[in-house]
C-alpha atoms as an extended CHARMM CRD file, in Angstrom:
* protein
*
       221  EXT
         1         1  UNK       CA             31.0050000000      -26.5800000000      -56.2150000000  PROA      1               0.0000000000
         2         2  UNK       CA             32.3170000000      -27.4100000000      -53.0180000000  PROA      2               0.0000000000
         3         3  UNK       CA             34.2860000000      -31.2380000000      -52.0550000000  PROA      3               0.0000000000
         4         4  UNK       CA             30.9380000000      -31.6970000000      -49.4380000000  PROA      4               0.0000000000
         5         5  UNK       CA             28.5930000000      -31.8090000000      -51.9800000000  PROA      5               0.0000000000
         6         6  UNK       CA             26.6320000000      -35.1000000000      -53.0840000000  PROA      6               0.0000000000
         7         7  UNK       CA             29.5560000000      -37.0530000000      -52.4260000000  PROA      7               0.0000000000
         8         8  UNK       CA             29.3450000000      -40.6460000000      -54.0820000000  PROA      8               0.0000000000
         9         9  UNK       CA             30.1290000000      -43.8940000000      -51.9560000000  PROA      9               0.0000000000
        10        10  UNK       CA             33.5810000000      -44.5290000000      -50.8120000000  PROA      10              0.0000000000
        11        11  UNK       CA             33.4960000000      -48.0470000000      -52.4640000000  PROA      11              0.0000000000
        12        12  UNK       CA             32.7630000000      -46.7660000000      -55.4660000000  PROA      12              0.0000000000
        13        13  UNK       CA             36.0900000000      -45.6120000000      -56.1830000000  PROA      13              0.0000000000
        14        14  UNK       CA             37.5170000000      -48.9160000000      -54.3700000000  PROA      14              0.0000000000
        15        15  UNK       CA             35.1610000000      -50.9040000000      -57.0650000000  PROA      15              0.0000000000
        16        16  UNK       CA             36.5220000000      -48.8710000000      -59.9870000000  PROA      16              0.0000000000
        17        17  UNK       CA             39.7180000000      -49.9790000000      -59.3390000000  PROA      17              0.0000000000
        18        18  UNK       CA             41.8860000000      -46.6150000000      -58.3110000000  PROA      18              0.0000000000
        19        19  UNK       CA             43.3760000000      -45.0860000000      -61.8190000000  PROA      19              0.0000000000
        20        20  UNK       CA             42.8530000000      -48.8310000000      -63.8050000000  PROA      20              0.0000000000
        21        21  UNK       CA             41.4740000000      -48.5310000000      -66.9960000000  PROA      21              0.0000000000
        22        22  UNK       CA             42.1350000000      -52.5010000000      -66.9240000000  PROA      22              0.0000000000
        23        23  UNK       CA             38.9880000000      -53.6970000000      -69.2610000000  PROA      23              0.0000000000
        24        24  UNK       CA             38.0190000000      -50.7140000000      -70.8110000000  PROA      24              0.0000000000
        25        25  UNK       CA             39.5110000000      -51.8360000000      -73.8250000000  PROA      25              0.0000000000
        26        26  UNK       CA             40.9720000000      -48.6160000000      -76.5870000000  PROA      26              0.0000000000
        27        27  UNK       CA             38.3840000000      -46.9540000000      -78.0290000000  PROA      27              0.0000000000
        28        28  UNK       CA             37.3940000000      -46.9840000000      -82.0230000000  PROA      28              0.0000000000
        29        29  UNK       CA             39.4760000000      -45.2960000000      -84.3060000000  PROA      29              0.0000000000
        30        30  UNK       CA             37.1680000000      -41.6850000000      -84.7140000000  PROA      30              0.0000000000
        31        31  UNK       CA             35.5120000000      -42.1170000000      -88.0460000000  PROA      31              0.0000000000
        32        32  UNK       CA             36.2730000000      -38.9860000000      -90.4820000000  PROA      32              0.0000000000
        33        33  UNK       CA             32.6660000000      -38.3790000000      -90.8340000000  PROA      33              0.0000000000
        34        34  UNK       CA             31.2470000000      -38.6070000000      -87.3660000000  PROA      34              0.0000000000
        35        35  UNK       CA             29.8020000000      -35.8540000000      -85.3140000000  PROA      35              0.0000000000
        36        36  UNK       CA             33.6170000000      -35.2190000000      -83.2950000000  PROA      36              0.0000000000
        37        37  UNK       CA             30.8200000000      -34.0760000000      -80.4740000000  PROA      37              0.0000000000
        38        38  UNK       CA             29.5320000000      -37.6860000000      -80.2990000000  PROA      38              0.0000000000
        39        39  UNK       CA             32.6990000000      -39.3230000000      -80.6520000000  PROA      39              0.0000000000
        40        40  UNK       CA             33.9780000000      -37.0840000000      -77.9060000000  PROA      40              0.0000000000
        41        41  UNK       CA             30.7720000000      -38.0320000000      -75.2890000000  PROA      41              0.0000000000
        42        42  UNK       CA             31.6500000000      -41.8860000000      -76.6920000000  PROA      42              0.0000000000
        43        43  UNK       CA             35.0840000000      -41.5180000000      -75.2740000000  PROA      43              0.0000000000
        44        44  UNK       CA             34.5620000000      -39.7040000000      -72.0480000000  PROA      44              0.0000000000
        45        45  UNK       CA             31.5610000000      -42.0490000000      -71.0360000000  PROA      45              0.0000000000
        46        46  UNK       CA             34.4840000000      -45.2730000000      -72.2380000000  PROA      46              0.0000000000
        47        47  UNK       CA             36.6840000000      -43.5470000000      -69.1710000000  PROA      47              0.0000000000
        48        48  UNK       CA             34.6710000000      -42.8260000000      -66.6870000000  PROA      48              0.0000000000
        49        49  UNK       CA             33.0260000000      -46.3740000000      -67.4250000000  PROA      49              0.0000000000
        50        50  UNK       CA             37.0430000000      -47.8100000000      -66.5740000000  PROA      50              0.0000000000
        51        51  UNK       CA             36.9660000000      -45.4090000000      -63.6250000000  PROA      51              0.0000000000
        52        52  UNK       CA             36.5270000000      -42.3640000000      -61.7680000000  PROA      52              0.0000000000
        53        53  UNK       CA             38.4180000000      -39.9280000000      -63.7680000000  PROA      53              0.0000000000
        54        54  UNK       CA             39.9860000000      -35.9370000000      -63.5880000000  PROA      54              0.0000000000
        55        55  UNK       CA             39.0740000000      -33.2740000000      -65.9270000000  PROA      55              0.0000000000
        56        56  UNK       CA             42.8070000000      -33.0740000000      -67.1630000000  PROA      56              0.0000000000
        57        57  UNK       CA             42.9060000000      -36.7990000000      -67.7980000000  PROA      57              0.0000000000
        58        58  UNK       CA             39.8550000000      -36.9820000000      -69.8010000000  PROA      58              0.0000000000
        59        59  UNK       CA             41.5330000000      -33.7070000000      -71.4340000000  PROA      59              0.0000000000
        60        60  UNK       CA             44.1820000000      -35.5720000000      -72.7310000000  PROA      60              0.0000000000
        61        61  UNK       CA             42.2830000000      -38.7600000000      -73.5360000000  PROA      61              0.0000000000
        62        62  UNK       CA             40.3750000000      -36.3650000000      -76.0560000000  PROA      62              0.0000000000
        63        63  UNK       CA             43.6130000000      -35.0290000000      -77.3390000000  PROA      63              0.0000000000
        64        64  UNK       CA             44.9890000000      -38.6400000000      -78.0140000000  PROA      64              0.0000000000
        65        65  UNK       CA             41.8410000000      -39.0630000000      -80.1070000000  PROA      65              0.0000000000
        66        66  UNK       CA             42.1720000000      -35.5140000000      -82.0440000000  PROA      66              0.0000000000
        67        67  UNK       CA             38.9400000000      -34.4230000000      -81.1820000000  PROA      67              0.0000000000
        68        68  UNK       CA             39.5360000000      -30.4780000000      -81.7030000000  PROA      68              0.0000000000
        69        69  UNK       CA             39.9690000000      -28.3730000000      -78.4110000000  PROA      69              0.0000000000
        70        70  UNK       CA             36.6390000000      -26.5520000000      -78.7280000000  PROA      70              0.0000000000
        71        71  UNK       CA             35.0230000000      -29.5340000000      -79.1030000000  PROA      71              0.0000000000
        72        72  UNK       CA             36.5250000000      -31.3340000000      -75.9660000000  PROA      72              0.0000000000
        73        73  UNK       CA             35.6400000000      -28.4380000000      -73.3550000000  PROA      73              0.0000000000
        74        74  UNK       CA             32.5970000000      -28.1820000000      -74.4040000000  PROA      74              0.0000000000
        75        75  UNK       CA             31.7570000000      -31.6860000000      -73.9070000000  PROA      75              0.0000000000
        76        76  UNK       CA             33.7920000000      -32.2540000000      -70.5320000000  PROA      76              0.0000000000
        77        77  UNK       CA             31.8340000000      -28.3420000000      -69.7110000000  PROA      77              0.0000000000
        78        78  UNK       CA             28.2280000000      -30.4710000000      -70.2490000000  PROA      78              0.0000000000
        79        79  UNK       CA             29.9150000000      -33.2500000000      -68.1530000000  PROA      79              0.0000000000
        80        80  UNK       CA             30.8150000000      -31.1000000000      -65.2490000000  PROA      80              0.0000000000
        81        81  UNK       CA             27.2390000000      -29.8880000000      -65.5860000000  PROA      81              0.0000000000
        82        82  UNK       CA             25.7480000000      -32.9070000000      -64.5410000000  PROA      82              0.0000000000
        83        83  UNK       CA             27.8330000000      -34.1850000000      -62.1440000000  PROA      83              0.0000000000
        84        84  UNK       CA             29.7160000000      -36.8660000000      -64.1830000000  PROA      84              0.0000000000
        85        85  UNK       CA             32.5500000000      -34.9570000000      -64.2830000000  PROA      85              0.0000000000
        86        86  UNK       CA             33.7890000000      -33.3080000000      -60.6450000000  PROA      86              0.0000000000
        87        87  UNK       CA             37.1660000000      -33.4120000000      -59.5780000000  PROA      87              0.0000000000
        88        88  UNK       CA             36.2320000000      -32.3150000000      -56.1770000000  PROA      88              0.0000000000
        89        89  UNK       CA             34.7590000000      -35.7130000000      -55.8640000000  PROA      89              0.0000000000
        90        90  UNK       CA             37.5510000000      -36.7960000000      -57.6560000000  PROA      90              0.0000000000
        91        91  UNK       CA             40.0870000000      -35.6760000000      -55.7600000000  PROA      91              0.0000000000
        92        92  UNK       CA             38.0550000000      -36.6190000000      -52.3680000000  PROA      92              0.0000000000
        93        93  UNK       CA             37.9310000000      -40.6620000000      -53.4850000000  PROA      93              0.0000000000
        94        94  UNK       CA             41.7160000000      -40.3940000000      -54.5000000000  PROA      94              0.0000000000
        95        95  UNK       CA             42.4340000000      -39.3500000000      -50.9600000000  PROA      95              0.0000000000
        96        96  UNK       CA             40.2950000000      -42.0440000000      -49.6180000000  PROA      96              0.0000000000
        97        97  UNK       CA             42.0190000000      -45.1710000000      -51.5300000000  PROA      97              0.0000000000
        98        98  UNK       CA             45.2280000000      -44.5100000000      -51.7060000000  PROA      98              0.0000000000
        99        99  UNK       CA             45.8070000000      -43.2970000000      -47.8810000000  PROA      99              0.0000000000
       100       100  UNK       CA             44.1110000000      -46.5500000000      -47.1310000000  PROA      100             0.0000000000
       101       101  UNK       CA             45.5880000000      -48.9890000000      -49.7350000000  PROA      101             0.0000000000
       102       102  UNK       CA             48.8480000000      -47.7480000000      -50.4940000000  PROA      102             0.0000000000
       103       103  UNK       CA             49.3870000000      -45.8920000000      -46.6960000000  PROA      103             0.0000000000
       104       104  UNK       CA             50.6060000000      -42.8570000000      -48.5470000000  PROA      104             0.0000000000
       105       105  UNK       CA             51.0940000000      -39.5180000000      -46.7800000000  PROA      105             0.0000000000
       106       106  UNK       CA             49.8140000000      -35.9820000000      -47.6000000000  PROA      106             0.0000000000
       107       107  UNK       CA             52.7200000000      -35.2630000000      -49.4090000000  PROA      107             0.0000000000
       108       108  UNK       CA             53.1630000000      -38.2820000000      -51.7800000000  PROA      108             0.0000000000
       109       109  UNK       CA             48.9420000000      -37.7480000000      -52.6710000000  PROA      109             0.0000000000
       110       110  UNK       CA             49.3700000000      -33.7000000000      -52.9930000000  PROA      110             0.0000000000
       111       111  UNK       CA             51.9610000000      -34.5850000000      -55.8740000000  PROA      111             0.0000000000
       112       112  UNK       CA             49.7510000000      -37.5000000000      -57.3990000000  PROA      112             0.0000000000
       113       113  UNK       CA             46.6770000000      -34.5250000000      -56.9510000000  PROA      113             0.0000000000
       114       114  UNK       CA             48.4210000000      -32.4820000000      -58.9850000000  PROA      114             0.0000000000
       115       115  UNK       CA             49.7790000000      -34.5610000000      -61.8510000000  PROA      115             0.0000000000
       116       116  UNK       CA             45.6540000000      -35.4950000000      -62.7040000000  PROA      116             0.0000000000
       117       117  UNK       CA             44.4580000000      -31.1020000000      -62.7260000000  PROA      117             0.0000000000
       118       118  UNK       CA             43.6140000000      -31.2840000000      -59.0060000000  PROA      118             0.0000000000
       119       119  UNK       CA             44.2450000000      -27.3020000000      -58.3010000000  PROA      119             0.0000000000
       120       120  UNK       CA             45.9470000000      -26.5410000000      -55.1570000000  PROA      120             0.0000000000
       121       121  UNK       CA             42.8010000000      -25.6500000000      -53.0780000000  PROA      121             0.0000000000
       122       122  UNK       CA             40.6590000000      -28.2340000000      -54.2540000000  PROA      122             0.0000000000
       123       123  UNK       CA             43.8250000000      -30.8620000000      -53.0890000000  PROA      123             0.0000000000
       124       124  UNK       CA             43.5890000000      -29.2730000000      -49.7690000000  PROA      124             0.0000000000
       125       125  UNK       CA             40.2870000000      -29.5090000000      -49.0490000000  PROA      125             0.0000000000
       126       126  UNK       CA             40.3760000000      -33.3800000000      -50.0270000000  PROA      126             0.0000000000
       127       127  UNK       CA             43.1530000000      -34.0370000000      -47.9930000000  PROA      127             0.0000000000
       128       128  UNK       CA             41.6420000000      -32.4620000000      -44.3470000000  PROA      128             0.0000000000
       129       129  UNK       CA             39.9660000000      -35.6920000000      -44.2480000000  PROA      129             0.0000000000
       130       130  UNK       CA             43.6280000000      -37.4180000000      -43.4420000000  PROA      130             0.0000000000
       131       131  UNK       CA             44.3200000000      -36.2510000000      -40.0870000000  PROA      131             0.0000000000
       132       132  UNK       CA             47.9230000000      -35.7430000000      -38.8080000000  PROA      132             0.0000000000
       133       133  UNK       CA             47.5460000000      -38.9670000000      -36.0350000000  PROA      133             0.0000000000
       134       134  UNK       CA             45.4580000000      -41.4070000000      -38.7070000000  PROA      134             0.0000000000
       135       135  UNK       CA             48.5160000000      -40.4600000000      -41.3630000000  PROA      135             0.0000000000
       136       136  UNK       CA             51.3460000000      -41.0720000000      -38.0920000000  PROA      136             0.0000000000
       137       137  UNK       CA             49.4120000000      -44.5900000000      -37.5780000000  PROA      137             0.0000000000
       138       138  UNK       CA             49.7350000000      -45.6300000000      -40.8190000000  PROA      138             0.0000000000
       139       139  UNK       CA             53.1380000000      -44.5370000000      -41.1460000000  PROA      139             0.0000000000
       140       140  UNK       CA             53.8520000000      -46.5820000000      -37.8820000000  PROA      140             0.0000000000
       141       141  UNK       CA             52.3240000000      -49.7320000000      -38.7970000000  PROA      141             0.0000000000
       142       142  UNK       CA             53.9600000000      -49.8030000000      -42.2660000000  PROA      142             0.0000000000
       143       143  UNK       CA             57.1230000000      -49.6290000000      -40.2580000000  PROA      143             0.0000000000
       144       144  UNK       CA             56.2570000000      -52.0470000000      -38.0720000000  PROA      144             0.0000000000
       145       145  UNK       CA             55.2620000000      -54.5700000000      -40.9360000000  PROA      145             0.0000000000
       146       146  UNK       CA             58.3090000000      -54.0410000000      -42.6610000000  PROA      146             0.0000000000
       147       147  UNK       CA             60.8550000000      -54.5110000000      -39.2760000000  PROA      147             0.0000000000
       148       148  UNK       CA             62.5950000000      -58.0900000000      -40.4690000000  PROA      148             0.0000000000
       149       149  UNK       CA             61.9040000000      -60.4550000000      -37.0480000000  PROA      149             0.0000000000
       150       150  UNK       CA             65.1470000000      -61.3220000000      -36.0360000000  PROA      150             0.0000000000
       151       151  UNK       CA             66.9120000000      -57.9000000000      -36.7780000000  PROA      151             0.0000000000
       152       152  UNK       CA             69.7990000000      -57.3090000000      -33.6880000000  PROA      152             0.0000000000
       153       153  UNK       CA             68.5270000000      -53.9070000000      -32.3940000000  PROA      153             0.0000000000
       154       154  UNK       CA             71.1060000000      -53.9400000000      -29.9660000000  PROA      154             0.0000000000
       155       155  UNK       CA             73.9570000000      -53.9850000000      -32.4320000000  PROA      155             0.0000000000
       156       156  UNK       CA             74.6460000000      -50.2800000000      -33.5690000000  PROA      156             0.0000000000
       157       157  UNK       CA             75.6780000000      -50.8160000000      -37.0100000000  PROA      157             0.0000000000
       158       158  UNK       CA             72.6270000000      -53.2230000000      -38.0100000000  PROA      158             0.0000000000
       159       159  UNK       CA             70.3480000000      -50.4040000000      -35.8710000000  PROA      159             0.0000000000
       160       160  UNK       CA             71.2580000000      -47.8820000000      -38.3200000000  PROA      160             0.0000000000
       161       161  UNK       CA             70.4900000000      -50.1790000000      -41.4980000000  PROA      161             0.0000000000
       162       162  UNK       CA             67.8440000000      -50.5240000000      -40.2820000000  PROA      162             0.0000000000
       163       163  UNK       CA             66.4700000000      -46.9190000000      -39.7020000000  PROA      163             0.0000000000
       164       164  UNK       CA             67.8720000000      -45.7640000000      -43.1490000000  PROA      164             0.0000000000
       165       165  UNK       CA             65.7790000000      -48.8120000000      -45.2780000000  PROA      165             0.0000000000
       166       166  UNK       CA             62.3510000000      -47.6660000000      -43.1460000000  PROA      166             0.0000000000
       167       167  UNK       CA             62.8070000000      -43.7560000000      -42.9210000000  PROA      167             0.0000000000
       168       168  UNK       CA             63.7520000000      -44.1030000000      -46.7710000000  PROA      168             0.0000000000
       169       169  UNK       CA             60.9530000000      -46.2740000000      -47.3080000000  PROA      169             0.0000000000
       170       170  UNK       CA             57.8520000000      -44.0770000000      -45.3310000000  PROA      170             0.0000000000
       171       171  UNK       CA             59.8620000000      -40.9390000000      -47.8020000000  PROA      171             0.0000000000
       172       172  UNK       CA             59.1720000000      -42.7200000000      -50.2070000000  PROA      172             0.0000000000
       173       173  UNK       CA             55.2810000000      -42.6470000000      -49.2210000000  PROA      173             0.0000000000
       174       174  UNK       CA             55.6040000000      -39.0170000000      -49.0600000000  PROA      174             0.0000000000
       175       175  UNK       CA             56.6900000000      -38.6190000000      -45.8130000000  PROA      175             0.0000000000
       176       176  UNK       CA             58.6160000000      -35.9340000000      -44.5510000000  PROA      176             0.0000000000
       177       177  UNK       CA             62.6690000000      -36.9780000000      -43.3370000000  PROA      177             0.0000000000
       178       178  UNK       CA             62.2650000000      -35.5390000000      -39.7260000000  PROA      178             0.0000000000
       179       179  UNK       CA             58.9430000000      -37.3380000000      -38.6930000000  PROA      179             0.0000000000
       180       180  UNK       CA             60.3130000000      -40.5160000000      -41.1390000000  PROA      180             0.0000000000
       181       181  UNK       CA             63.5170000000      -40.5640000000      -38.5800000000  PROA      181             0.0000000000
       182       182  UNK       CA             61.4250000000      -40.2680000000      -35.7210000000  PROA      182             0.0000000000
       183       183  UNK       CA             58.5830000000      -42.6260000000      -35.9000000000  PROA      183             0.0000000000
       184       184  UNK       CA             61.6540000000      -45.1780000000      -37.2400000000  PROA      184             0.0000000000
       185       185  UNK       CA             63.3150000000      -44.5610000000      -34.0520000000  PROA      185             0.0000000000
       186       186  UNK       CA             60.2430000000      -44.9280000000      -32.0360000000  PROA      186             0.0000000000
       187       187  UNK       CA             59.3860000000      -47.9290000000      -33.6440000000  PROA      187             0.0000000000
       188       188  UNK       CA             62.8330000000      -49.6240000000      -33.2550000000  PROA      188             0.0000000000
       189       189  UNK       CA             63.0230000000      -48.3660000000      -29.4430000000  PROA      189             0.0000000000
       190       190  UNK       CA             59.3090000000      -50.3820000000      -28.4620000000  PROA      190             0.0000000000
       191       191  UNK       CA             60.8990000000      -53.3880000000      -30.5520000000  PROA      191             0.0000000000
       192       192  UNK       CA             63.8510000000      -53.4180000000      -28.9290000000  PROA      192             0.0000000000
       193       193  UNK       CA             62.4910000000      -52.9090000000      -25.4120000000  PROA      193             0.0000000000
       194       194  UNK       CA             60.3960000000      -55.5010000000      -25.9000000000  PROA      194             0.0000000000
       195       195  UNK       CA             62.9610000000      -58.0560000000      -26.9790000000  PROA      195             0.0000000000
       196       196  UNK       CA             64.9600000000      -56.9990000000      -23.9160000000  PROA      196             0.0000000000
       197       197  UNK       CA             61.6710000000      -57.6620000000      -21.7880000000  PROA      197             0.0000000000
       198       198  UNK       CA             61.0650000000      -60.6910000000      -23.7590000000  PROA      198             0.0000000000
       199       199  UNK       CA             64.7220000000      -61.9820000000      -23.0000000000  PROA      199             0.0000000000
       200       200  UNK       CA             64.9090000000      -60.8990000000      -19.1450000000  PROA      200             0.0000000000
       201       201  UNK       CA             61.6550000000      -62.9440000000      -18.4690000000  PROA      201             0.0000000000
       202       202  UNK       CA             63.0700000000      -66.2230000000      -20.2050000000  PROA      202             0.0000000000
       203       203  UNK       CA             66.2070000000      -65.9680000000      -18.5240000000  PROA      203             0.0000000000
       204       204  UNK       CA             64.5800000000      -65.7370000000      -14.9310000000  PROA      204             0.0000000000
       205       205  UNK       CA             62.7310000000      -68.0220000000      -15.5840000000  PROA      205             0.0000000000
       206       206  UNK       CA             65.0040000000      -70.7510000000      -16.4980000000  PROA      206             0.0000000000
       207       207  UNK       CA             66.8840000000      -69.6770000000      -13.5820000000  PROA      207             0.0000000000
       208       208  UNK       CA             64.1040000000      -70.4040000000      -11.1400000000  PROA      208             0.0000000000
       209       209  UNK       CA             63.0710000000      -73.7270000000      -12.7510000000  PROA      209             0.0000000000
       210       210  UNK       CA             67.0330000000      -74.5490000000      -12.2690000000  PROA      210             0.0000000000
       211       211  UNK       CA             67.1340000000      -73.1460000000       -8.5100000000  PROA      211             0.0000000000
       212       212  UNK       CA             63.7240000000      -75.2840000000       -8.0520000000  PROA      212             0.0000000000
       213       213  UNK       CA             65.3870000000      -78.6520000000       -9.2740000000  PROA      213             0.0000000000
       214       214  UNK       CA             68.1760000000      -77.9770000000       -7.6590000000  PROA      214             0.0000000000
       215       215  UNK       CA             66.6350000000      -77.7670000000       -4.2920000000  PROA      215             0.0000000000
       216       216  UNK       CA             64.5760000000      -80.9150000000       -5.3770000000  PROA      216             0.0000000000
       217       217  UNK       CA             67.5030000000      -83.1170000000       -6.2940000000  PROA      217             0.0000000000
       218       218  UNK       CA             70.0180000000      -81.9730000000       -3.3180000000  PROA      218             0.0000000000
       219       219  UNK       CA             67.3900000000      -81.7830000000       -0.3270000000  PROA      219             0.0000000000
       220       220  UNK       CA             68.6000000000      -80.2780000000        3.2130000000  PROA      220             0.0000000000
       221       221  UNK       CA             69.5910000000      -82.7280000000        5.5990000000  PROA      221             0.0000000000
């Protein structure tokens, strides 16, 4: 099953929330003489109700229920069967929300990918829909949000405070140190070129409306 298939609607995943189970509420304690296979479809159907969910998470949701291992595959096996259950589409809407809400870079969502079951390939394929320039533009527009107005580019020591809180904070985002430090830099550079344009404009300005009065007040005889 391939991450092209029958994909569902971006919003979808956006609707569900992300990871929130917010509302779902804990399920019943399983009753001792229940079919486990029923109380195991009851609990899956509870998650993926909450939201889009992983194999492995469900996995372990069955596990924190003691439904026996047999019991679980079997069920989440019927579930990948008809669709309700596909981490390719999983792993495909994951991609999609967080890039967009959280600005996060391949890196930071190949790690998240991976701590839900997402196998290597399957992460791959999800994340060739975050292109290197639409991941560089977010990157540059969270710095650019998170420049403090005011900030005295032109003084060295405050310039490199500066670039260590933003390149630390787009690493954080899963960003890789050398492009962090560089699209930091970049940023800074337009900001301070632009104060400096800013500043030249205002000062010739003033000087011209001063030179104007002046001529205006002290007339040639």
């Amino acid at each position: 099953m391939t991450a092209s298939s029958k994909r569902r609607s971006p919003s979808a995943f956006a609707k569900a929330g992300g990871d929130r189970t917010a509302g779902a509420g804990p399920e019943p304690d399983q009753d001792r003489e229940a079919d486990p296979a029923s109380v195991a479809r009851a609990i899956v159907l509870r998650q993926l109700t909450a939201s889009p969910k992983s194999r492995l998470q469900l996995e372990r949701k069955l596990a924190e229920r003691n439904v026996p291992e047999d019991i679980a595959a079997a069920v989440l096996d019927r579930f990948e069967e008809v669709r309700l259950v596909d981490d390719a589409e999983f792993a495909d809407m994951w991609v999609r929300s967080r890039s967009q809400t959280r600005r996060l870079a391949k890196g930071a969502l190949r790690r998240e990918l991976a701590e839900k079951g997402i196998d290597a390939d399957t992460a791959a394929s999800a994340l060739e829909q975050l292109s290197d320039e639409d991941e560089e533009a977010a990157a540059r527009h969270l710095v650019e949000r998170k420049l403090r107005p005011g900030t005295d580019l032109t003084d060295r020591a405050e310039r490199d405070k500066t670039t260590r809180r933003l390149a630390s904070m787009l690493a954080r985002k899963g960003y890789q140190p050398a492009q962090a430090f560089r699209i930091v830099g970049e940023v800074l550079d337009a900001a301070a070129g632009g104060a400096a344009h800013y500043e030249g404009t205002a000062h010739y300005e003033g000087t011209a409306h001063y030179e104007g009065t002046a001529d205006y007040e002290h007339p040639a005889h």
